[in-house]
Amino acid sequence: MHAVLPSPAETLKPPAQVVIALYLRLVREARGMHQTKVADFLGVSISAVSRWERGETPIQRPETLRELLRLYGVKNPHKAFLERSLPPPQRDRVETGFARRAPHDHWADVAEAEATARHIAVMRSASEVIEYCMRPPAGLRTQAYEQLVLAPEICAVPDVPVLSLPTWVHGVDWARGQRRTVILDEVVLTQGGAHAAVVAAQLRHLAALVDQEDPGGGGLRVRILPMSQVLLVNTVGPVAEVTLYGQRMVASVGLFPSYKTGSGAARSISAGLREALHKSWSREETHARLRSAAEAMGHKAAS
């Protein structure tokens, strides 16, 4: 594992500030409210509301966030949790501990269904995503494969809007022009089991996506990381670096979604993702391996 740490960014916003900013905009839009109504309700300028929703400036007082959430119909205990998560306007950026983390560099979003919805919104709304996955992620699946991986016995935390999630997230579309790099572990080529036919179709779908890639590097890229490599990402599991409102964050989901920025751990993971991309197969090799694995999986399904 040879990931090299990049230098910390000059300006770092707490991840809670960035994610809550996105949440406030999406919930307002889902309620059909204009920023003018919000500004009038709070007695602030429209530009202040706009800056909050873009993550440019933090909400100064928890009381303001409380009133805003009340306007949007957000109730306790969820409202109280977001108030506690709100970072202070001024914070100490001195890094301490093994992870070289300053206060508020990490946010664990433990708000259950709302937290899951926020994570889906972050992944869809980010201008750029680099992610490492053990199976094809949301947005890259066939309908049959998505039904398979979202089965409750397989998927504890959904990564697409489902009926059990808050209604506001169902209106969140993928960002236009999103640059997305998906690094798939080589294990994706061999996992089929009793669902070989479904997986074979999924592998062919991935190969078609590779075929459609923009040679200029925009849009979607899919690459496969061979199992012969032992890298940092292999030790941290599925993880992504997302750029939202110009802020880079490391996002992951275990028992709950969490976000990191600025810390030594976050910088290591970001560097590890780029190392994994460098060690992955080329576009041509990825395409050939997907087609070959799809053919083998198809033969398995037919036997």
CSV table of C-alpha atoms in Angstrom, one decimal:
chain,number,residue,atom,x,y,z
A,1,MET,CA,0.0,0.0,0.0
A,2,HIS,CA,1.7,3.1,-1.3
A,3,ALA,CA,-0.9,5.8,-1.2
A,4,VAL,CA,0.7,9.3,-0.9
A,5,LEU,CA,-1.1,12.0,1.1
A,6,PRO,CA,-2.0,15.1,-0.8
A,7,SER,CA,-1.7,18.5,0.8
A,8,PRO,CA,-4.7,19.6,2.8
A,9,ALA,CA,-7.0,22.1,1.0
A,10,GLU,CA,-6.6,25.7,2.0
A,11,THR,CA,-10.3,26.1,2.8
A,12,LEU,CA,-12.1,23.2,4.3
A,13,LYS,CA,-15.8,23.2,5.3
A,14,PRO,CA,-17.1,20.7,7.9
A,15,PRO,CA,-18.9,17.9,6.1
A,16,ALA,CA,-22.0,18.4,8.3
A,17,GLN,CA,-22.2,22.0,6.9
A,18,VAL,CA,-22.0,20.8,3.3
A,19,VAL,CA,-24.4,17.8,3.6
A,20,ILE,CA,-27.0,19.8,5.7
A,21,ALA,CA,-26.8,22.6,3.1
A,22,LEU,CA,-27.8,20.1,0.3
A,23,TYR,CA,-30.5,18.7,2.6
A,24,LEU,CA,-32.0,22.1,3.2
A,25,ARG,CA,-32.2,22.9,-0.5
A,26,LEU,CA,-33.7,19.6,-1.4
A,27,VAL,CA,-36.3,19.6,1.4
A,28,ARG,CA,-37.4,23.1,0.6
A,29,GLU,CA,-37.8,22.2,-3.1
A,30,ALA,CA,-39.7,19.1,-2.2
A,31,ARG,CA,-42.1,21.3,-0.2
A,32,GLY,CA,-42.5,23.6,-3.2
A,33,MET,CA,-41.2,26.7,-1.3
A,34,HIS,CA,-39.3,29.5,-2.9
A,35,GLN,CA,-36.3,31.0,-1.1
A,36,THR,CA,-38.3,34.3,-0.8
A,37,LYS,CA,-40.8,32.6,1.6
A,38,VAL,CA,-38.0,31.2,3.7
A,39,ALA,CA,-36.2,34.5,3.9
A,40,ASP,CA,-39.5,36.3,4.9
A,41,PHE,CA,-40.2,33.7,7.5
A,42,LEU,CA,-36.8,34.0,9.1
A,43,GLY,CA,-36.4,37.7,8.6
A,44,VAL,CA,-33.2,37.4,6.6
A,45,SER,CA,-32.1,38.1,3.0
A,46,ILE,CA,-32.6,35.8,0.1
A,47,SER,CA,-28.9,35.8,-0.5
A,48,ALA,CA,-28.3,34.5,3.1
A,49,VAL,CA,-30.7,31.6,2.4
A,50,SER,CA,-28.9,30.9,-0.9
A,51,ARG,CA,-25.5,30.9,0.8
A,52,TRP,CA,-26.7,28.4,3.4
A,53,GLU,CA,-28.1,26.1,0.7
A,54,ARG,CA,-24.8,26.2,-1.2
A,55,GLY,CA,-22.7,25.5,1.9
A,56,GLU,CA,-20.9,28.8,1.4
A,57,THR,CA,-21.6,30.1,4.9
A,58,PRO,CA,-22.8,28.2,8.0
A,59,ILE,CA,-26.1,29.0,9.8
A,60,GLN,CA,-24.9,31.1,12.7
A,61,ARG,CA,-27.3,30.1,15.4
A,62,PRO,CA,-28.9,26.7,16.2
A,63,GLU,CA,-32.2,28.6,16.8
A,64,THR,CA,-32.2,29.7,13.1
A,65,LEU,CA,-31.8,26.1,11.9
A,66,ARG,CA,-34.5,25.0,14.4
A,67,GLU,CA,-37.0,27.5,12.9
A,68,LEU,CA,-36.0,26.5,9.4
A,69,LEU,CA,-36.6,22.8,10.0
A,70,ARG,CA,-39.9,23.6,11.7
A,71,LEU,CA,-41.0,25.5,8.5
A,72,TYR,CA,-40.1,22.4,6.5
A,73,GLY,CA,-42.0,20.1,8.8
A,74,VAL,CA,-38.9,18.3,10.2
A,75,LYS,CA,-39.8,16.9,13.7
A,76,ASN,CA,-37.8,15.8,16.7
A,77,PRO,CA,-35.7,13.8,17.4
A,78,HIS,CA,-34.4,14.4,13.8
A,79,LYS,CA,-34.5,18.2,14.1
A,80,ALA,CA,-32.6,18.1,17.4
A,81,PHE,CA,-29.9,15.8,15.9
A,82,LEU,CA,-29.3,18.3,13.1
A,83,GLU,CA,-29.1,21.2,15.5
A,84,ARG,CA,-26.4,19.3,17.5
A,85,SER,CA,-24.6,18.5,14.3
A,86,LEU,CA,-24.3,22.1,13.2
A,87,PRO,CA,-20.7,23.2,13.3
A,88,PRO,CA,-19.7,26.5,14.9
A,89,PRO,CA,-19.1,29.5,12.6
A,90,GLN,CA,-15.4,29.5,13.7
A,91,ARG,CA,-13.6,26.3,14.5
A,92,ASP,CA,-10.1,25.1,15.5
A,93,ARG,CA,-8.3,23.5,12.5
A,94,VAL,CA,-5.5,22.0,14.7
A,95,GLU,CA,-5.3,18.3,13.8
A,96,THR,CA,-4.8,15.9,16.7
A,97,GLY,CA,-4.8,12.1,17.2
A,98,PHE,CA,-3.8,9.2,15.0
A,99,ALA,CA,-6.1,10.2,12.2
A,100,ARG,CA,-4.8,13.8,12.3
A,101,ARG,CA,-8.3,15.1,12.6
A,102,ALA,CA,-9.5,18.6,13.6
A,103,PRO,CA,-12.9,19.1,15.3
A,104,HIS,CA,-15.8,18.7,12.9
A,105,ASP,CA,-13.7,17.1,10.2
A,106,HIS,CA,-15.9,13.9,10.6
A,107,TRP,CA,-19.6,13.6,10.7
A,108,ALA,CA,-21.5,10.4,11.5
A,109,ASP,CA,-25.1,10.8,10.2
A,110,VAL,CA,-26.9,8.4,12.5
A,111,ALA,CA,-30.5,9.6,11.6
A,112,GLU,CA,-31.5,6.3,10.1
A,113,ALA,CA,-33.8,6.6,7.1
A,114,GLU,CA,-33.1,10.4,6.8
A,115,ALA,CA,-29.4,9.7,6.9
A,116,THR,CA,-29.7,7.1,4.2
A,117,ALA,CA,-31.7,9.5,2.0
A,118,ARG,CA,-29.1,12.2,2.5
A,119,HIS,CA,-26.3,9.9,1.4
A,120,ILE,CA,-28.2,9.0,-1.7
A,121,ALA,CA,-28.7,12.7,-2.4
A,122,VAL,CA,-25.0,13.4,-1.9
A,123,MET,CA,-24.0,10.7,-4.3
A,124,ARG,CA,-26.5,11.9,-6.9
A,125,SER,CA,-25.8,15.6,-6.5
A,126,ALA,CA,-22.0,15.6,-6.4
A,127,SER,CA,-20.2,17.2,-9.4
A,128,GLU,CA,-17.5,14.5,-9.2
A,129,VAL,CA,-17.4,11.0,-7.7
A,130,ILE,CA,-14.6,8.5,-7.4
A,131,GLU,CA,-15.8,5.3,-5.8
A,132,TYR,CA,-14.5,1.8,-5.1
A,133,CYS,CA,-17.2,-1.0,-5.0
A,134,MET,CA,-17.5,-4.7,-4.6
A,135,ARG,CA,-20.6,-4.8,-6.8
A,136,PRO,CA,-22.0,-2.5,-9.5
A,137,PRO,CA,-23.4,0.6,-7.7
A,138,ALA,CA,-26.6,2.6,-8.2
A,139,GLY,CA,-27.1,4.1,-11.6
A,140,LEU,CA,-25.1,1.3,-13.4
A,141,ARG,CA,-27.4,-1.6,-12.9
A,142,THR,CA,-29.9,-3.5,-15.0
A,143,GLN,CA,-33.4,-3.6,-13.6
A,144,ALA,CA,-33.1,-7.3,-12.8
A,145,TYR,CA,-29.8,-6.9,-11.0
A,146,GLU,CA,-31.1,-4.0,-9.0
A,147,GLN,CA,-34.0,-6.0,-7.7
A,148,LEU,CA,-31.5,-8.7,-6.8
A,149,VAL,CA,-29.0,-6.5,-4.8
A,150,LEU,CA,-31.8,-4.5,-3.1
A,151,ALA,CA,-33.4,-7.6,-1.6
A,152,PRO,CA,-33.5,-7.2,2.2
A,153,GLU,CA,-31.4,-10.3,2.8
A,154,ILE,CA,-28.6,-8.8,0.7
A,155,CYS,CA,-28.9,-5.1,1.2
A,156,ALA,CA,-29.3,-3.7,4.7
A,157,VAL,CA,-29.0,0.0,3.6
A,158,PRO,CA,-30.5,0.8,0.2
A,159,ASP,CA,-28.6,3.1,-2.1
A,160,VAL,CA,-31.5,4.2,-4.3
A,161,PRO,CA,-34.9,5.7,-3.2
A,162,VAL,CA,-37.3,3.1,-2.0
A,163,LEU,CA,-40.7,3.3,-0.3
A,164,SER,CA,-39.3,3.1,3.2
A,165,LEU,CA,-37.2,6.3,2.6
A,166,PRO,CA,-38.4,9.9,3.1
A,167,THR,CA,-40.5,11.2,0.1
A,168,TRP,CA,-38.2,14.2,-0.6
A,169,VAL,CA,-35.3,11.9,-1.8
A,170,HIS,CA,-37.5,10.4,-4.6
A,171,GLY,CA,-37.2,13.7,-6.5
A,172,VAL,CA,-33.4,13.8,-6.5
A,173,ASP,CA,-32.0,13.2,-9.9
A,174,TRP,CA,-28.4,12.5,-10.9
A,175,ALA,CA,-26.5,15.8,-11.5
A,176,ARG,CA,-26.2,16.8,-15.1
A,177,GLY,CA,-22.6,16.5,-16.3
A,178,GLN,CA,-21.5,14.5,-13.2
A,179,ARG,CA,-18.0,13.1,-13.6
A,180,ARG,CA,-18.0,9.6,-12.1
A,181,THR,CA,-15.3,7.0,-11.9
A,182,VAL,CA,-16.3,3.6,-10.6
A,183,ILE,CA,-13.6,1.2,-9.6
A,184,LEU,CA,-15.0,-2.3,-9.3
A,185,ASP,CA,-13.2,-5.1,-7.5
A,186,GLU,CA,-12.3,-8.1,-9.8
A,187,VAL,CA,-14.6,-10.2,-7.6
A,188,VAL,CA,-17.5,-8.8,-9.6
A,189,LEU,CA,-16.5,-11.0,-12.5
A,190,THR,CA,-17.0,-14.2,-10.6
A,191,GLN,CA,-20.0,-13.7,-8.3
A,192,GLY,CA,-23.1,-15.2,-9.8
A,193,GLY,CA,-24.2,-18.3,-7.9
A,194,ALA,CA,-27.9,-19.1,-8.5
A,195,HIS,CA,-28.3,-15.8,-10.3
A,196,ALA,CA,-25.8,-16.4,-13.1
A,197,ALA,CA,-28.2,-15.3,-15.9
A,198,VAL,CA,-28.9,-12.0,-14.2
A,199,VAL,CA,-25.2,-11.3,-13.5
A,200,ALA,CA,-24.3,-12.2,-17.0
A,201,ALA,CA,-26.7,-9.5,-18.3
A,202,GLN,CA,-25.3,-7.1,-15.8
A,203,LEU,CA,-21.7,-7.7,-16.9
A,204,ARG,CA,-22.8,-7.1,-20.5
A,205,HIS,CA,-24.4,-3.9,-19.5
A,206,LEU,CA,-21.2,-2.7,-17.8
A,207,ALA,CA,-19.2,-3.6,-20.9
A,208,ALA,CA,-21.7,-1.5,-22.9
A,209,LEU,CA,-21.1,1.4,-20.5
A,210,VAL,CA,-17.4,1.1,-21.0
A,211,ASP,CA,-18.0,1.2,-24.8
A,212,GLN,CA,-19.9,4.5,-24.4
A,213,GLU,CA,-17.2,6.3,-22.4
A,214,ASP,CA,-16.2,9.7,-23.4
A,215,PRO,CA,-12.6,9.5,-24.8
A,216,GLY,CA,-12.0,13.0,-23.3
A,217,GLY,CA,-12.5,11.7,-19.8
A,218,GLY,CA,-15.9,13.3,-19.0
A,219,GLY,CA,-19.0,11.6,-17.7
A,220,LEU,CA,-18.7,7.9,-16.5
A,221,ARG,CA,-15.6,5.7,-16.4
A,222,VAL,CA,-15.7,2.1,-15.2
A,223,ARG,CA,-12.5,0.2,-14.4
A,224,ILE,CA,-11.8,-3.1,-12.7
A,225,LEU,CA,-9.1,-3.5,-10.0
A,226,PRO,CA,-7.4,-6.9,-10.2
A,227,MET,CA,-7.4,-8.9,-7.0
A,228,SER,CA,-3.6,-9.4,-7.4
A,229,GLN,CA,-3.2,-5.8,-6.1
A,230,VAL,CA,-3.2,-5.3,-2.3
A,231,LEU,CA,-4.0,-1.6,-1.8
A,232,LEU,CA,-5.4,0.7,0.8
A,233,VAL,CA,-8.9,0.6,-0.6
A,234,ASN,CA,-8.9,-3.2,0.0
A,235,THR,CA,-8.7,-2.5,3.7
A,236,VAL,CA,-11.4,0.2,4.0
A,237,GLY,CA,-14.0,-1.5,1.8
A,238,PRO,CA,-16.6,0.4,-0.4
A,239,VAL,CA,-15.8,4.1,-0.2
A,240,ALA,CA,-16.1,7.2,-2.3
A,241,GLU,CA,-14.7,10.6,-2.7
A,242,VAL,CA,-17.4,13.1,-3.6
A,243,THR,CA,-17.1,16.8,-4.6
A,244,LEU,CA,-20.2,18.7,-3.5
A,245,TYR,CA,-20.4,22.5,-3.7
A,246,GLY,CA,-16.6,22.5,-4.5
A,247,GLN,CA,-15.8,20.6,-1.3
A,248,ARG,CA,-14.2,17.2,-1.5
A,249,MET,CA,-15.4,14.7,1.1
A,250,VAL,CA,-14.8,11.0,1.7
A,251,ALA,CA,-18.2,9.3,2.1
A,252,SER,CA,-18.9,5.7,3.2
A,253,VAL,CA,-21.7,3.6,4.6
A,254,GLY,CA,-21.4,1.0,7.3
A,255,LEU,CA,-24.0,0.9,10.0
A,256,PHE,CA,-24.7,4.5,9.0
A,257,PRO,CA,-23.4,7.0,6.5
A,258,SER,CA,-20.3,9.0,7.5
A,259,TYR,CA,-18.3,11.9,5.9
A,260,LYS,CA,-14.7,13.0,6.4
A,261,THR,CA,-12.8,16.0,5.1
A,262,GLY,CA,-9.4,17.4,5.7
A,263,SER,CA,-8.2,14.8,8.2
A,264,GLY,CA,-5.2,12.6,7.6
A,265,ALA,CA,-7.6,9.6,7.3
A,266,ALA,CA,-9.6,11.4,4.6
A,267,ARG,CA,-6.5,12.4,2.7
A,268,SER,CA,-5.2,8.8,2.8
A,269,ILE,CA,-8.4,7.4,1.4
A,270,SER,CA,-8.6,10.0,-1.3
A,271,ALA,CA,-5.0,9.1,-2.3
A,272,GLY,CA,-5.8,5.4,-2.0
A,273,LEU,CA,-8.7,5.8,-4.5
A,274,ARG,CA,-6.4,7.4,-7.1
A,275,GLU,CA,-3.8,4.7,-6.5
A,276,ALA,CA,-6.5,2.0,-7.1
A,277,LEU,CA,-7.5,3.8,-10.3
A,278,HIS,CA,-3.9,3.8,-11.4
A,279,LYS,CA,-3.5,0.1,-10.7
A,280,SER,CA,-6.8,-0.8,-12.4
A,281,TRP,CA,-7.0,-2.4,-15.8
A,282,SER,CA,-7.2,-0.1,-18.8
A,283,ARG,CA,-10.5,0.7,-20.6
A,284,GLU,CA,-9.7,-1.9,-23.2
A,285,GLU,CA,-8.7,-4.6,-20.7
A,286,THR,CA,-11.7,-3.8,-18.5
A,287,HIS,CA,-14.0,-4.2,-21.5
A,288,ALA,CA,-12.5,-7.5,-22.6
A,289,ARG,CA,-12.6,-8.9,-19.0
A,290,LEU,CA,-16.3,-7.9,-18.7
A,291,ARG,CA,-17.3,-9.5,-22.0
A,292,SER,CA,-15.3,-12.7,-21.2
A,293,ALA,CA,-16.8,-13.0,-17.8
A,294,ALA,CA,-20.3,-12.3,-19.1
A,295,GLU,CA,-19.9,-15.2,-21.7
A,296,ALA,CA,-18.6,-17.5,-19.0
A,297,MET,CA,-21.5,-16.6,-16.7
A,298,GLY,CA,-24.0,-17.1,-19.5
A,299,HIS,CA,-22.6,-20.6,-20.1
A,300,LYS,CA,-23.0,-21.3,-16.4
A,301,ALA,CA,-26.6,-20.2,-16.4
A,302,ALA,CA,-27.4,-22.4,-19.4
A,303,SER,CA,-25.8,-25.5,-18.0
